Amino acid sequence: MLLAIDCGNTNTVFSIWDGTRFLATWRTSTEHQRTADQYYVWLSTLMEFQKIEADITDVIISSTVPRVVFNLRVLSDRYFGTRPLVVGRPDCALPVEVRVDAGTAVGPDRLVNTVAGHHLFGGDLIVVDFGTATTFDVIDSDGAYVGGVIAPGVNLSLEALHQAAAALPHVDVTRPQKVVGTNTVACMQSGVFWGYVGLVREICARIKEERGRAMKVISTGGLAPLFNQAGELYDEWVDDLTIHGLTVIHKYNTGATA
């Protein structure tokens, strides 16, 4: 079975794939100090608690935090007896081309989302990922990654607003009842919510105009459903897009079914 690990700046997701479905998915905070032994104790405890008996034979990793990769590689080697595939390394091939400026490093998560989006929906896509950063990835008709847009993430913007302005509290993002707030919290929530709705609509519209063709908009990330409450911002929402892409890349490299 395959253990797919998606390590982001804020959270790390572990999923067990049996070749046809995910047996379980768990999320933990990303901490570069966490050792391979700590990962294994945490993971094995959850597997035992949920009575999941999985013989993990393969591991694939996508990580935007380079310092975490070493301990995840040790976890794979020490406890599962396998050398992991790491997206972005030369020995991990992608089933799509990457057409960007020479010397440009594209985040592994964006490449994995490209693979997943093309596998599920075909070409001419915009993938909007609400993570630590809000990213827009543009996928050509043949599935190639051709660039994108990076904007500050929603929670990052809220935290920066709170830290930079002493009088402003920390608030959770939610859809406000009205656009015009009548208290500080409502004003902040309205600014963030409607500001990001406008950001998504405008950037997607300008990408389509620049590309000169119809494009399907796919969203992923925990906050995507919240922002879709403002109207049809996206054509599809896929919660586990990155993890799905990891299974596709693993199969492409190994020909495996599990």
Tab-separated table of C-alpha atoms in Angstrom:
chain	number	residue	atom	x	y	z
A	1	MET	CA	0.000	0.000	0.000
A	2	LEU	CA	0.999	3.588	-0.557
A	3	LEU	CA	1.556	6.236	2.113
A	4	ALA	CA	1.092	9.661	0.489
A	5	ILE	CA	2.446	12.624	2.459
A	6	ASP	CA	1.608	16.222	1.592
A	7	CYS	CA	3.695	18.583	3.730
A	8	GLY	CA	2.617	22.224	3.568
A	9	ASN	CA	3.810	25.279	5.437
A	10	THR	CA	1.026	24.954	8.024
A	11	ASN	CA	-0.193	21.343	8.000
A	12	THR	CA	1.031	17.930	6.895
A	13	VAL	CA	-1.423	15.344	5.570
A	14	PHE	CA	-0.829	11.575	5.648
A	15	SER	CA	-3.082	9.316	3.554
A	16	ILE	CA	-3.049	5.559	3.023
A	17	TRP	CA	-4.054	4.478	-0.496
A	18	ASP	CA	-4.836	0.838	-1.271
A	19	GLY	CA	-4.961	1.293	-5.046
A	20	THR	CA	-8.669	2.024	-5.279
A	21	ARG	CA	-9.492	4.205	-2.286
A	22	PHE	CA	-8.046	6.050	0.693
A	23	LEU	CA	-8.277	3.939	3.834
A	24	ALA	CA	-7.586	6.922	6.092
A	25	THR	CA	-6.348	10.488	6.052
A	26	TRP	CA	-4.815	12.342	8.997
A	27	ARG	CA	-3.571	15.883	9.445
A	28	THR	CA	-0.946	17.269	11.807
A	29	SER	CA	0.833	20.595	12.184
A	30	THR	CA	4.061	20.962	10.211
A	31	GLU	CA	7.068	21.088	12.548
A	32	HIS	CA	10.568	20.658	11.187
A	33	GLN	CA	11.808	19.534	14.629
A	34	ARG	CA	9.611	16.425	14.594
A	35	THR	CA	11.730	13.290	14.264
A	36	ALA	CA	11.047	10.156	12.243
A	37	ASP	CA	10.374	8.260	15.477
A	38	GLN	CA	7.788	10.822	16.569
A	39	TYR	CA	6.069	10.635	13.190
A	40	TYR	CA	5.886	6.849	13.455
A	41	VAL	CA	4.517	6.816	17.011
A	42	TRP	CA	1.828	9.316	15.998
A	43	LEU	CA	0.950	7.484	12.796
A	44	SER	CA	0.941	3.962	14.235
A	45	THR	CA	-1.202	5.085	17.177
A	46	LEU	CA	-3.828	6.488	14.833
A	47	MET	CA	-3.779	3.356	12.692
A	48	GLU	CA	-4.236	1.183	15.771
A	49	PHE	CA	-7.020	3.399	17.113
A	50	GLN	CA	-8.945	3.196	13.837
A	51	LYS	CA	-8.150	-0.534	13.477
A	52	ILE	CA	-6.429	-0.022	10.142
A	53	GLU	CA	-4.142	-2.860	9.126
A	54	ALA	CA	-2.047	-1.609	6.238
A	55	ASP	CA	1.182	-3.080	4.885
A	56	ILE	CA	2.846	0.097	3.641
A	57	THR	CA	5.280	-0.759	0.864
A	58	ASP	CA	5.625	2.608	-0.892
A	59	VAL	CA	5.873	6.245	0.175
A	60	ILE	CA	5.595	9.443	-1.858
A	61	ILE	CA	6.235	12.915	-0.456
A	62	SER	CA	5.400	16.436	-1.584
A	63	SER	CA	6.862	19.099	0.670
A	64	THR	CA	7.070	22.886	0.539
A	65	VAL	CA	9.229	22.793	3.687
A	66	PRO	CA	12.656	21.365	2.742
A	67	ARG	CA	13.792	20.867	6.359
A	68	VAL	CA	10.966	18.389	6.965
A	69	VAL	CA	11.848	16.097	4.072
A	70	PHE	CA	14.891	14.528	5.754
A	71	ASN	CA	12.934	13.116	8.702
A	72	LEU	CA	10.128	11.935	6.406
A	73	ARG	CA	12.716	10.077	4.327
A	74	VAL	CA	14.108	8.503	7.501
A	75	LEU	CA	10.559	7.514	8.513
A	76	SER	CA	10.088	5.789	5.165
A	77	ASP	CA	13.408	3.968	5.274
A	78	ARG	CA	13.484	3.019	8.960
A	79	TYR	CA	9.891	1.937	9.504
A	80	PHE	CA	8.610	0.940	6.060
A	81	GLY	CA	11.815	-0.283	4.442
A	82	THR	CA	11.401	1.746	1.274
A	83	ARG	CA	13.010	4.727	-0.402
A	84	PRO	CA	10.339	7.380	-0.913
A	85	LEU	CA	9.588	9.241	-4.088
A	86	VAL	CA	9.978	12.976	-3.451
A	87	VAL	CA	8.252	15.336	-5.869
A	88	GLY	CA	10.763	17.787	-7.282
A	89	ARG	CA	13.714	15.402	-7.100
A	90	PRO	CA	15.283	14.210	-10.389
A	91	ASP	CA	14.242	10.598	-9.819
A	92	CYS	CA	10.549	11.531	-9.526
A	93	ALA	CA	9.158	12.035	-13.027
A	94	LEU	CA	5.965	13.952	-13.741
A	95	PRO	CA	3.338	12.948	-16.322
A	96	VAL	CA	3.040	16.609	-17.420
A	97	GLU	CA	5.467	19.211	-18.745
A	98	VAL	CA	6.509	22.308	-16.801
A	99	ARG	CA	6.768	25.335	-19.113
A	100	VAL	CA	8.163	28.221	-17.079
A	101	ASP	CA	11.226	30.475	-17.259
A	102	ALA	CA	14.531	28.630	-17.180
A	103	GLY	CA	15.865	28.250	-13.653
A	104	THR	CA	12.463	28.786	-12.028
A	105	ALA	CA	11.638	26.439	-9.160
A	106	VAL	CA	7.932	25.603	-8.968
A	107	GLY	CA	6.531	24.488	-5.614
A	108	PRO	CA	5.950	20.723	-5.448
A	109	ASP	CA	2.382	21.238	-4.257
A	110	ARG	CA	1.592	23.272	-7.369
A	111	LEU	CA	3.023	20.592	-9.632
A	112	VAL	CA	1.054	17.886	-7.837
A	113	ASN	CA	-2.155	19.927	-8.111
A	114	THR	CA	-1.472	20.313	-11.837
A	115	VAL	CA	-1.139	16.552	-12.257
A	116	ALA	CA	-4.295	15.911	-10.245
A	117	GLY	CA	-6.325	18.581	-12.024
A	118	HIS	CA	-5.400	17.294	-15.463
A	119	HIS	CA	-6.036	13.694	-14.441
A	120	LEU	CA	-9.520	14.510	-13.140
A	121	PHE	CA	-10.707	17.244	-15.500
A	122	GLY	CA	-8.435	17.439	-18.543
A	123	GLY	CA	-6.748	20.614	-19.741
A	124	ASP	CA	-7.427	24.355	-19.785
A	125	LEU	CA	-7.763	24.665	-16.017
A	126	ILE	CA	-7.171	27.201	-13.288
A	127	VAL	CA	-6.502	25.559	-9.923
A	128	VAL	CA	-7.122	27.849	-6.939
A	129	ASP	CA	-5.554	26.524	-3.729
A	130	PHE	CA	-6.433	28.209	-0.428
A	131	GLY	CA	-3.354	27.345	1.608
A	132	THR	CA	-0.848	29.401	3.559
A	133	ALA	CA	-0.633	31.293	0.277
A	134	THR	CA	-3.545	31.544	-2.140
A	135	THR	CA	-2.208	30.202	-5.429
A	136	PHE	CA	-3.608	30.133	-8.942
A	137	ASP	CA	-2.068	27.516	-11.230
A	138	VAL	CA	-2.696	27.561	-14.969
A	139	ILE	CA	-2.840	24.249	-16.835
A	140	ASP	CA	-2.612	24.149	-20.629
A	141	SER	CA	-4.809	22.051	-22.908
A	142	ASP	CA	-2.236	19.227	-22.894
A	143	GLY	CA	-1.868	19.257	-19.099
A	144	ALA	CA	1.359	21.275	-18.947
A	145	TYR	CA	1.936	23.684	-16.083
A	146	VAL	CA	2.417	27.116	-17.666
A	147	GLY	CA	2.605	29.457	-14.677
A	148	GLY	CA	0.298	31.080	-12.192
A	149	VAL	CA	-0.269	33.668	-9.514
A	150	ILE	CA	0.682	33.772	-5.810
A	151	ALA	CA	-1.230	35.929	-3.323
A	152	PRO	CA	-1.098	36.055	0.503
A	153	GLY	CA	-3.216	33.389	2.168
A	154	VAL	CA	-6.446	34.284	3.920
A	155	ASN	CA	-5.327	33.416	7.453
A	156	LEU	CA	-1.920	34.963	6.798
A	157	SER	CA	-3.612	38.248	5.861
A	158	LEU	CA	-5.760	38.191	8.985
A	159	GLU	CA	-2.762	37.466	11.191
A	160	ALA	CA	-0.723	40.248	9.591
A	161	LEU	CA	-3.597	42.691	10.111
A	162	HIS	CA	-3.855	41.709	13.766
A	163	GLN	CA	-0.115	41.955	14.405
A	164	ALA	CA	0.453	45.219	12.531
A	165	ALA	CA	-2.481	47.113	14.033
A	166	ALA	CA	-2.496	46.972	17.835
A	167	ALA	CA	-6.155	47.946	18.120
A	168	LEU	CA	-7.416	45.213	15.778
A	169	PRO	CA	-8.269	41.799	17.278
A	170	HIS	CA	-7.610	38.364	15.876
A	171	VAL	CA	-10.743	37.149	14.090
A	172	ASP	CA	-11.830	34.004	12.286
A	173	VAL	CA	-12.749	34.264	8.634
A	174	THR	CA	-16.451	33.821	7.942
A	175	ARG	CA	-19.065	35.242	5.606
A	176	PRO	CA	-20.401	38.433	7.228
A	177	GLN	CA	-24.126	39.108	7.376
A	178	LYS	CA	-23.643	42.494	5.689
A	179	VAL	CA	-20.935	44.109	3.617
A	180	VAL	CA	-20.864	47.227	5.788
A	181	GLY	CA	-19.758	46.204	9.276
A	182	THR	CA	-21.033	48.010	12.360
A	183	ASN	CA	-18.280	46.781	14.687
A	184	THR	CA	-14.560	46.103	14.340
A	185	VAL	CA	-14.820	42.327	13.953
A	186	ALA	CA	-17.563	42.579	11.318
A	187	CYS	CA	-15.550	45.201	9.413
A	188	MET	CA	-12.476	42.956	9.352
A	189	GLN	CA	-14.442	39.868	8.353
A	190	SER	CA	-16.147	41.760	5.547
A	191	GLY	CA	-12.850	43.121	4.249
A	192	VAL	CA	-11.212	39.713	4.165
A	193	PHE	CA	-14.191	37.736	2.877
A	194	TRP	CA	-15.319	40.078	0.106
A	195	GLY	CA	-11.760	41.106	-0.625
A	196	TYR	CA	-10.783	37.518	-1.406
A	197	VAL	CA	-13.979	36.899	-3.368
A	198	GLY	CA	-13.017	39.864	-5.526
A	199	LEU	CA	-9.417	38.666	-5.756
A	200	VAL	CA	-10.441	35.214	-6.998
A	201	ARG	CA	-12.963	36.544	-9.502
A	202	GLU	CA	-10.667	39.206	-10.913
A	203	ILE	CA	-7.560	37.045	-11.208
A	204	CYS	CA	-9.467	34.171	-12.830
A	205	ALA	CA	-11.171	36.575	-15.237
A	206	ARG	CA	-7.846	38.133	-16.232
A	207	ILE	CA	-6.208	34.710	-16.710
A	208	LYS	CA	-9.050	33.658	-19.031
A	209	GLU	CA	-8.803	36.933	-20.947
A	210	GLU	CA	-5.054	36.604	-21.325
A	211	ARG	CA	-5.313	32.972	-22.413
A	212	GLY	CA	-8.155	33.788	-24.801
A	213	ARG	CA	-10.149	30.640	-24.143
A	214	ALA	CA	-12.735	29.095	-21.849
A	215	MET	CA	-11.161	27.600	-18.732
A	216	LYS	CA	-12.573	25.522	-15.906
A	217	VAL	CA	-11.806	26.765	-12.385
A	218	ILE	CA	-11.007	24.084	-9.789
A	219	SER	CA	-10.607	24.914	-6.114
A	220	THR	CA	-9.022	23.078	-3.233
A	221	GLY	CA	-8.121	23.859	0.363
A	222	GLY	CA	-10.239	24.035	3.492
A	223	LEU	CA	-11.545	27.579	2.934
A	224	ALA	CA	-12.686	27.019	-0.657
A	225	PRO	CA	-16.291	26.044	0.255
A	226	LEU	CA	-16.613	29.130	2.472
A	227	PHE	CA	-15.759	31.522	-0.342
A	228	ASN	CA	-18.020	29.732	-2.773
A	229	GLN	CA	-20.933	30.946	-0.613
A	230	ALA	CA	-20.548	34.287	-2.363
A	231	GLY	CA	-21.606	32.756	-5.675
A	232	GLU	CA	-20.214	30.404	-8.256
A	233	LEU	CA	-16.521	31.217	-7.970
A	234	TYR	CA	-15.438	27.766	-9.133
A	235	ASP	CA	-16.690	24.990	-11.353
A	236	GLU	CA	-15.489	22.205	-9.045
A	237	TRP	CA	-14.154	21.812	-5.507
A	238	VAL	CA	-11.846	18.883	-4.708
A	239	ASP	CA	-10.892	18.527	-1.059
A	240	ASP	CA	-8.075	15.985	-1.535
A	241	LEU	CA	-6.681	17.280	-4.841
A	242	THR	CA	-3.017	17.228	-3.793
A	243	ILE	CA	-3.202	13.767	-2.253
A	244	HIS	CA	-4.934	12.468	-5.386
A	245	GLY	CA	-2.127	13.923	-7.487
A	246	LEU	CA	0.453	12.072	-5.405
A	247	THR	CA	-1.199	8.731	-6.192
A	248	VAL	CA	-1.140	9.573	-9.918
A	249	ILE	CA	2.556	10.517	-9.812
A	250	HIS	CA	3.411	7.374	-7.857
A	251	LYS	CA	1.654	5.178	-10.410
A	252	TYR	CA	3.358	7.009	-13.270
A	253	ASN	CA	6.789	6.337	-11.762
A	254	THR	CA	6.250	2.749	-10.671
A	255	GLY	CA	3.367	1.370	-12.706
A	256	ALA	CA	1.950	0.211	-9.384
A	257	THR	CA	-1.730	-0.134	-8.587
A	258	ALA	CA	-1.281	0.315	-4.814
